[in-house]
Coordinates of C-alpha atoms and ligand atoms in Angstrom, one line a residue:
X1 CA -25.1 0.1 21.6
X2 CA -26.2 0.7 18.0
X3 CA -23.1 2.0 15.6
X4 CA -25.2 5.2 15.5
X5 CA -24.4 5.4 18.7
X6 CA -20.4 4.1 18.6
X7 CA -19.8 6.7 16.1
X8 CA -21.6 9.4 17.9
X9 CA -19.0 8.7 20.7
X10 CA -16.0 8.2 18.8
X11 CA -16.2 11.7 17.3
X12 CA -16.3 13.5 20.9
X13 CA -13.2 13.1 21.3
X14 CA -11.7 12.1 18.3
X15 CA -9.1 15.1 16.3
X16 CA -11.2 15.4 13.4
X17 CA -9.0 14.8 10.5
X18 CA -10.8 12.2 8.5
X19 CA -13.7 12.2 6.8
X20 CA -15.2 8.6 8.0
X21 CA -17.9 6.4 6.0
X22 CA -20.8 6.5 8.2
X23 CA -20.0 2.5 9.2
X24 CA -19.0 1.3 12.7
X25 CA -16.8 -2.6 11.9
X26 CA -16.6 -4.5 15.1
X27 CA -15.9 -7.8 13.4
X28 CA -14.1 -8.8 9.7
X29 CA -13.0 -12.5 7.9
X30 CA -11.9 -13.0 4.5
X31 CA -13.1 -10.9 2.3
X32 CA -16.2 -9.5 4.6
X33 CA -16.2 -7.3 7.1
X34 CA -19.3 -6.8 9.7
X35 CA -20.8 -3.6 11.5
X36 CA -21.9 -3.2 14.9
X37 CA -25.6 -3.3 14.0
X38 CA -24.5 -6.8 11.9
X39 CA -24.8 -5.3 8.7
X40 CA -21.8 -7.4 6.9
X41 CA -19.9 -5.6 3.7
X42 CA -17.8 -7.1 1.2
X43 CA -14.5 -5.4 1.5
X44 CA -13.0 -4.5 -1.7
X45 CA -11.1 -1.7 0.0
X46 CA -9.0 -3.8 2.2
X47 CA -8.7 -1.4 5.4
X48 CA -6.7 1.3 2.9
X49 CA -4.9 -1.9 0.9
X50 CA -3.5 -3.6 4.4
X51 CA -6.1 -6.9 4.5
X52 CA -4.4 -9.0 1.0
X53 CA -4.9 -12.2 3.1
X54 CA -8.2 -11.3 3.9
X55 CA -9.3 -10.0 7.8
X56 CA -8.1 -12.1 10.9
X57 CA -6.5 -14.7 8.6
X58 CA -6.9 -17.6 11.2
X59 CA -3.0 -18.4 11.0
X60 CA -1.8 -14.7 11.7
X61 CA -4.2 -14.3 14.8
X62 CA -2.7 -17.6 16.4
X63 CA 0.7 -16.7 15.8
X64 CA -0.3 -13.3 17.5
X65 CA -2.0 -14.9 20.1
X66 CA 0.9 -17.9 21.1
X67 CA 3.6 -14.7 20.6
X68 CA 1.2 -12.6 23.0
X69 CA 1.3 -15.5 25.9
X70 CA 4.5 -15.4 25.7
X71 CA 6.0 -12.0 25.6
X72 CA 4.4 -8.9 24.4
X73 CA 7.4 -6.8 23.5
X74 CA 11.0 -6.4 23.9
X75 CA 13.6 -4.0 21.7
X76 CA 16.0 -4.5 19.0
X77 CA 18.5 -4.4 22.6
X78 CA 18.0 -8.0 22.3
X79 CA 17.8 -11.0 20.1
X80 CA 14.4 -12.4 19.5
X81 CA 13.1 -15.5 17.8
X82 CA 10.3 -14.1 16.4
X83 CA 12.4 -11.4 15.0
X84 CA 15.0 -14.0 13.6
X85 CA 11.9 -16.2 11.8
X86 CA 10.3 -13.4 10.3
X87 CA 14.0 -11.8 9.1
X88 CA 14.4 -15.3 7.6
X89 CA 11.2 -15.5 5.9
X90 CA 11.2 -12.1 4.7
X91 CA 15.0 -12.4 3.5
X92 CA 13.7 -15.7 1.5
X93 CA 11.6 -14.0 -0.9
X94 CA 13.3 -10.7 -1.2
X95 CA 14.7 -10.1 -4.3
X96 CA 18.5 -11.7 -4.4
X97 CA 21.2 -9.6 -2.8
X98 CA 18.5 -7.4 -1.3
X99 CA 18.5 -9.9 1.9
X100 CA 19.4 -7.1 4.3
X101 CA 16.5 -5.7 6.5
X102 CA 15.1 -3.0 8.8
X103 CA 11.9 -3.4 10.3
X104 CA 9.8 -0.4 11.4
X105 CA 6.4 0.6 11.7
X106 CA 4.7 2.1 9.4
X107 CA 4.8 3.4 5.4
X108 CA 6.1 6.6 5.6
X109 CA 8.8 5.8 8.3
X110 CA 9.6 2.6 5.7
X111 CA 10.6 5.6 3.1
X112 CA 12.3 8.1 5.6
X113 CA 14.8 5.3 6.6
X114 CA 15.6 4.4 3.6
X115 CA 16.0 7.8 2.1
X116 CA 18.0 8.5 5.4
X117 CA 20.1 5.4 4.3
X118 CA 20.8 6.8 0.5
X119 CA 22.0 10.0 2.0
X120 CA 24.5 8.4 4.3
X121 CA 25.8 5.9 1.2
X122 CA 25.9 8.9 -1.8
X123 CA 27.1 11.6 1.1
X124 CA 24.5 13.9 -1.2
X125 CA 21.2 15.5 0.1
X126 CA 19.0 15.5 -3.0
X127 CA 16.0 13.4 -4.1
X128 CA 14.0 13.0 -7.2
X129 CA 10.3 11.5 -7.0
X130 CA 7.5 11.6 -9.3
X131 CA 4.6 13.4 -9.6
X132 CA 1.1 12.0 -8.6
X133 CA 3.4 10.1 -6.2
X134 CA 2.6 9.1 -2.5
X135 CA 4.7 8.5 0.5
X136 CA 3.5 9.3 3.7
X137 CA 2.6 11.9 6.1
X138 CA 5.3 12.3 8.1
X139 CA 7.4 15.1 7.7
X140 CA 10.3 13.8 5.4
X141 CA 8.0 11.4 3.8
X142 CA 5.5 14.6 3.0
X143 CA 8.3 16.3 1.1
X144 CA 8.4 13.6 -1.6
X145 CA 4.8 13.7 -1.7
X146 CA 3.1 15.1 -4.4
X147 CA -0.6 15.8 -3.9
X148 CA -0.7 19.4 -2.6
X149 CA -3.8 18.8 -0.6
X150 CA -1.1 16.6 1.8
X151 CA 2.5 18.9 0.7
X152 CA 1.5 22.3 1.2
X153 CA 2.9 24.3 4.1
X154 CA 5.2 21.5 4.6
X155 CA 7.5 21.8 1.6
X156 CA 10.3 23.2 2.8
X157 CA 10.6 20.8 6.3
X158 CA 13.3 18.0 4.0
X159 CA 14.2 19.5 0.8
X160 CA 15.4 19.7 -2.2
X161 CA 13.1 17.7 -3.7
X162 CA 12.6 18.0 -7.7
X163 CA 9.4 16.5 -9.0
X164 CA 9.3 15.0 -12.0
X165 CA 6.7 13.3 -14.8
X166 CA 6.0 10.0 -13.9
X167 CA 6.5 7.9 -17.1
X168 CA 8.5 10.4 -18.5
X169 CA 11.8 8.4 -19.3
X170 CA 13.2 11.7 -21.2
X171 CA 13.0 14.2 -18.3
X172 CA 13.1 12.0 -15.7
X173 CA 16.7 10.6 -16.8
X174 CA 18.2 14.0 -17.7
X175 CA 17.5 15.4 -14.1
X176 CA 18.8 12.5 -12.7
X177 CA 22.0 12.7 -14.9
X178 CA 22.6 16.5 -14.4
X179 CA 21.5 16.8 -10.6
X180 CA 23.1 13.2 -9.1
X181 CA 20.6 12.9 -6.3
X182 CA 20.6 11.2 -3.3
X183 CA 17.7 9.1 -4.3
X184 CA 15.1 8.7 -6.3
X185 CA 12.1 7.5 -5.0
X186 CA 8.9 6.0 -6.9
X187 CA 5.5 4.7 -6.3
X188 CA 5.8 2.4 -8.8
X189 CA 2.2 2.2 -9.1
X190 CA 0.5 5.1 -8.1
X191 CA -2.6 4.1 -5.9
X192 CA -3.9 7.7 -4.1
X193 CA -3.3 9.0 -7.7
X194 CA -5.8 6.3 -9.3
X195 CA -3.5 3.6 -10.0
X196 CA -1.5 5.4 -12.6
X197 CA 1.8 3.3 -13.9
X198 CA 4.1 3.6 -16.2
X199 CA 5.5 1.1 -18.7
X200 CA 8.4 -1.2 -18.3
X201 CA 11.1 0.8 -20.1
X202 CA 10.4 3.9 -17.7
X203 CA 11.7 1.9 -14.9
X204 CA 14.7 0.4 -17.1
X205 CA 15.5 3.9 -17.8
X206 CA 15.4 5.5 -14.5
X207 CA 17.2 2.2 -13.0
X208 CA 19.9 2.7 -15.5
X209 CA 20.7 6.4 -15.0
X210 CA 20.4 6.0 -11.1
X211 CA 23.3 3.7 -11.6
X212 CA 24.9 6.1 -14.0
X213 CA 24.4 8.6 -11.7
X214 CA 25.5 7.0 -8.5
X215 CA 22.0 7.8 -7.5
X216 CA 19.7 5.0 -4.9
X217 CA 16.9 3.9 -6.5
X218 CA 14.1 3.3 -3.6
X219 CA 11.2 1.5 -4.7
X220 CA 8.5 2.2 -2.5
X221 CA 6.1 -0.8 -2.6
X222 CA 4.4 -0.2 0.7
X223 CA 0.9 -0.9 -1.8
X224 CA 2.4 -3.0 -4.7
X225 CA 4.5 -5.5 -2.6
X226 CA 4.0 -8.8 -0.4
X227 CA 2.9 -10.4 -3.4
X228 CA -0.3 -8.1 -4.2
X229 CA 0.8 -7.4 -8.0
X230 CA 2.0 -10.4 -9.6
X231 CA 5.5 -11.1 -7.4
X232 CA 6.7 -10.9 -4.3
X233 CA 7.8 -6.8 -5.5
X234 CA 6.5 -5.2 -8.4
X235 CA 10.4 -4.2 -9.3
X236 CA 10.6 -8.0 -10.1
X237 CA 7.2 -7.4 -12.4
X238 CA 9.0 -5.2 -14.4
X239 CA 12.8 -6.7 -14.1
X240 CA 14.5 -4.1 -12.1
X241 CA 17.4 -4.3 -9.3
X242 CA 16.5 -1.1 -7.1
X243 CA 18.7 -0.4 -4.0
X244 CA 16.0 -0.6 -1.6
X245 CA 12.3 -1.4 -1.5
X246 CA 10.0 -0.1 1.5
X247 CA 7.7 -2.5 2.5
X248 CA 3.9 -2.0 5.2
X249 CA 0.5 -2.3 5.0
X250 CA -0.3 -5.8 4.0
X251 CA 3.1 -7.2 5.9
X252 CA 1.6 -8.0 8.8
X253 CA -1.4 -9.8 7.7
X254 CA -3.1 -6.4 9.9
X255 CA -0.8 -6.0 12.4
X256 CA 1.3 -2.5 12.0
X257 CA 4.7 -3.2 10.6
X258 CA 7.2 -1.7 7.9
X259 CA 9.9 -2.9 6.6
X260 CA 13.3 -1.7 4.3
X261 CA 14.9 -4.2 1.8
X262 CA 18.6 -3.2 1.3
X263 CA 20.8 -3.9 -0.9
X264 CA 24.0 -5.4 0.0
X265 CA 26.1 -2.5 -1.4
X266 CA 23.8 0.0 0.6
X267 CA 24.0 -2.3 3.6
X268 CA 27.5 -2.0 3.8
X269 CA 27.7 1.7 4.0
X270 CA 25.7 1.2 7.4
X271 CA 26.7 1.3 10.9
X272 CA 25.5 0.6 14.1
X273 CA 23.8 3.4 15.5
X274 CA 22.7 4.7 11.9
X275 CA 19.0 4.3 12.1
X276 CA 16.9 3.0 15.0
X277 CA 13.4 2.6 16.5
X278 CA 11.7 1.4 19.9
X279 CA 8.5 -0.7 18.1
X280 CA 10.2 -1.8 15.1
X281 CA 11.1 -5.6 15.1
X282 CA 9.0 -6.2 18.0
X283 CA 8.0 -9.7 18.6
X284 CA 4.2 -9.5 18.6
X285 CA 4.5 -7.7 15.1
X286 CA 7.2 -10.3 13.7
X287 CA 5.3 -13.5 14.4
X288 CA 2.3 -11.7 12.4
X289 CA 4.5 -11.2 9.3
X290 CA 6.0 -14.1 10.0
X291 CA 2.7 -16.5 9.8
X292 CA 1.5 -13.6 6.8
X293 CA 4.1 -14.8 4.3
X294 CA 3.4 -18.4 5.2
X295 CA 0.4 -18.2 3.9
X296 CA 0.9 -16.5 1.0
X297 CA 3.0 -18.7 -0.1
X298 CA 1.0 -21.7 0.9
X299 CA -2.5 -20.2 -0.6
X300 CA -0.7 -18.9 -3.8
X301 CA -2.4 -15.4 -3.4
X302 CA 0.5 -13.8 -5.9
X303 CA -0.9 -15.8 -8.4
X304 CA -4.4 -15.4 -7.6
X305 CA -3.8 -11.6 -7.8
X306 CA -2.9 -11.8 -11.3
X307 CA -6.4 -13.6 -12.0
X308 CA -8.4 -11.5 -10.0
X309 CA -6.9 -8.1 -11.8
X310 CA -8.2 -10.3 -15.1
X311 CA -11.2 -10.7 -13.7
X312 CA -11.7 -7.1 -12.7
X313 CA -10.7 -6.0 -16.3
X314 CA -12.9 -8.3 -18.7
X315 CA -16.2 -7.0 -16.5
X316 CA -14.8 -3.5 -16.5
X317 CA -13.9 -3.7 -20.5
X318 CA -17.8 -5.6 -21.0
X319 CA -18.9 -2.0 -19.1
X320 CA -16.9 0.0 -21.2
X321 CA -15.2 0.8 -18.4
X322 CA -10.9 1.4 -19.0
X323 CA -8.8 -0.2 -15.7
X324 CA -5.0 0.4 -14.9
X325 CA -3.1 -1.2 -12.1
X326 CA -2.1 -4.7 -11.4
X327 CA -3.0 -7.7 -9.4
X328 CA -5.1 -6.8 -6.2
X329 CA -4.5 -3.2 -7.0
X330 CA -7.4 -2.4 -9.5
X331 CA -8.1 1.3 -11.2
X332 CA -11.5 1.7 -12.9
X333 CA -11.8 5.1 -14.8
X334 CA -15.1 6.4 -15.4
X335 CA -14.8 8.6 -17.2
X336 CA -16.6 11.0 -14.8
X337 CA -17.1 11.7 -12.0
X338 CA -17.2 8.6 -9.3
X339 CA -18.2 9.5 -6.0
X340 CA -22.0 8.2 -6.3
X341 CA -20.8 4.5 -7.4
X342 CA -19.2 4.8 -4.4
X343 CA -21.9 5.7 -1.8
X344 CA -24.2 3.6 -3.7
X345 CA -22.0 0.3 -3.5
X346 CA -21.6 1.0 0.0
X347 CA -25.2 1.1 0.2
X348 CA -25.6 -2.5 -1.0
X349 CA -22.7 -3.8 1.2
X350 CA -19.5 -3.5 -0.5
X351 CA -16.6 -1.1 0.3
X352 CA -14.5 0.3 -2.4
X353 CA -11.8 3.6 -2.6
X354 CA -12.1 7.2 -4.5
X355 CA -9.0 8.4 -5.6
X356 CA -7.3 11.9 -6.2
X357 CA -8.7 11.8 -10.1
X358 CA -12.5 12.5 -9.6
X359 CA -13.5 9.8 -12.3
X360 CA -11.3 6.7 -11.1
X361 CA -12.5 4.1 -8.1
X362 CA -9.9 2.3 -6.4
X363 CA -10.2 -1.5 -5.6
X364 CA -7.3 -3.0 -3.2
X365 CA -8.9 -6.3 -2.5
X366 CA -8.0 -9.5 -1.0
X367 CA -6.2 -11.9 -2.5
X368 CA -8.9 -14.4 -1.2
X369 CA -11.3 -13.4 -3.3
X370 CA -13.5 -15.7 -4.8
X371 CA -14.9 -15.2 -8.4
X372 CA -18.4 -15.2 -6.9
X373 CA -17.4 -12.5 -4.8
X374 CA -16.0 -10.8 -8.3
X375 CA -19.8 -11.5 -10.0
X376 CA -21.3 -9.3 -6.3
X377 CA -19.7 -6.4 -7.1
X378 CA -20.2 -6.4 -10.8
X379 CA -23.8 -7.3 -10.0
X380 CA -24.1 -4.4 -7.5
X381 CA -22.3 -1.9 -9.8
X382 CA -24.8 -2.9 -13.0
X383 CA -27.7 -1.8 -10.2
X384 CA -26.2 1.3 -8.9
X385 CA -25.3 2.2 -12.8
X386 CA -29.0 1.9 -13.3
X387 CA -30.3 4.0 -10.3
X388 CA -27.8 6.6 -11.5
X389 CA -29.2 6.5 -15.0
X390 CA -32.7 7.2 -13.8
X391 CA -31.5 10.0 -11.5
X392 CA -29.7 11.7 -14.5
X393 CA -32.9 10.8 -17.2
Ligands
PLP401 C1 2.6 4.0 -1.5 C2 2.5 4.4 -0.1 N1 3.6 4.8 0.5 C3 3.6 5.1 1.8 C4 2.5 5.2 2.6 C5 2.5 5.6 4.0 O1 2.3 4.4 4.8 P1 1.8 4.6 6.3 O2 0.4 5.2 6.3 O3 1.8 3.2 6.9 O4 2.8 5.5 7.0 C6 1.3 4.8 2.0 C7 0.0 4.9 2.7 O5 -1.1 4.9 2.2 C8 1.3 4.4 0.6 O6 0.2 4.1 -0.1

């Protein structure tokens, strides 16, 4: 079958809520992916930021495979190996005292159990998050979402929520202070918002009157963490002890998995029963994040992402073209609107992200990425820039 054809049957009977790129991928490795017809892309868009050690990283599909022969799932009702190896591993270069973990599935459910978790240690119901921020889809998740194209009609389903600036040390401190919330919850680097941050003495500040406040700071870093930003978290990047730190996407290497780092103050405020889930911690899933941080240790992709983000910015800045981020999570503002580099780059075989601001493109590439690889998509963006100038002239 042709992909024309594999996507004219996937939308029979698919719900239709996302709009797709017009691309069929049967097959990916390292940095490229490949469509049914063989038309191979070079993915700078990561499967929505999940591939940082590049697709079917040959160490995470064996460890799936020898877990798979030997048993496919069992619950946290038992102990597991798999589960105890990747616990270790994870609990190894989690920041200190923050060695205490939950797996789950997924993002969202990452940031419901631990805002679930802050509300059973404070006894209070309220939670502060930022605006521009993104969390998730679920119901409790939504709420503390701030783009109203996901929120509305689904405001009221958690509550109260109070949204505040993002980078706004001022305000953001003086509603912590007066309304001692549960939680406060920030994306520290907000990637469906364009890859807006905020500098370092924002997140002092809001650490600071958290612990003022008796408030839990929840980082989530379901985007900026598993090494994609310069550290193993991005609150180590910017020298902060939150209380917990939600964890997905890249985890498992591309295997569905979520995790919650807890502190041990918030750990001890937990008790059996208190949160729980039939998929999370399963074996197949822990051998995949277990082989995943292997090898990012072992191929140094933390460091790497600091040089690819260099990279990114010094062709960007020769373009006169500003980038925010960090690491493998790269902004590029265009100061207008976008959309056609997109399409066109596709066009020449390279995938890359739009964002909610019209104007910025969103990188989340692979940690693997060679500087040739950089040089392809600069090369390809200097020739769609070109067929766009001739449209417009
Ligand atoms: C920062 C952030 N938090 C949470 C989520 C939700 O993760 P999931 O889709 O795995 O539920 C996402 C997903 O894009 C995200 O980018």
């Amino acid at each position: 079958m042709t992909s024309a054809e594999w996507m004219e049957l996937e939308e029979i009977s698919q719900l239709k809520t996302y709009r797709k790129w017009p691309i069929s991928l049967e097959k990916g490795s390292g940095a490229w992916v490949e469509d049914t017809d063989g038309k191979r892309y070079l993915d700078l868009y990561g499967g929505h930021c999940v591939a940082f050690l590049g697709h079917n990283h040959p160490a995470v599909v064996q460890a799936v495979k020898d877990q798979a022969d030997k048993l496919l799932f069992y619950s946290n009702a038992v102990y597991s190996p798999a589960r105890a190896r990747a616990s270790a591993a994870l609990a190894a270069l989690a920041p200190k005292g923050m060695g205490n973990i939950f797996f789950i599935n997924s993002g969202a459910e990452a940031n419901e159990t631990a805002m679930k978790m802050a509300r059973k240690a404070t006894g209070r119901s309220g939670i502060v998050a930022m605006e521009g921020d993104f969390h998730g889809r679920s119901l409790g998740a939504l709420s503390v979402t701030w783009q109203a194209a996901y929120r509305k009609g689904h405001e009221s389903s958690f509550g109260p929520v109070t949204f505040v600036p993002f980078g706004d040390a001022e305000k953001t401190c003086a509603v912590i202070l007066e309304s001692k919330p549960a939680a406060v919850i920030i994306e520290p680097i907000q990637s469906t918002s364009g890859m807006r941050t905020a500098p370092v003495s924002f997140f002092k500040a809001v650490a600071g009157a958290c612990k003022e406040a008796g408030s839990m700071l929840i980082m989530d870093e379901v985007q900026t963490g598993v090494g994609r930003t310069g550290a193993f978290t991005y609150s180590q990047v910017v020298g902060i002890e939150p209380d917990m730190i939600t964890l997905a996407k890249s985890l498992g290497g591309g295997v569905p998995v979520g995790a919650v780092l807890i502190s041990d103050e918030v750990a001890a405020t937990v008790n059996y029963g208190d949160q729980g889930t039939t998929f999370g911690g399963a074996p197949l899933a822990m051998a995949a994040v277990e082989a995943t941080l292997k090898a990012l240790v072992d191929e140094g992709l933390t460091e790497r992402s600091v040089q690819i983000y260099d990279l990114f910015e010094k062709g960007c800045t020769e373009r006169g073209l500003r980038v925010q981020g960090a690491g493998c999570l790269v902004g590029i503002d265009f100061g207008r609107p976008m959309g056609v580099f997109v399409t066109g780059l596709r066009e020449k075989g390279i995938l890359v992200g739009g964002s909610a601001d019209p104007n910025i493109m969103r990188l989340m590439p692979p940690g693997v990425l060679t500087d040739e690889e950089i040089e392809l998509f600069f090369t390809a963006l200097d020739q769609v820039t070109a067929l766009a100038m001739e449209v417009v002239s």
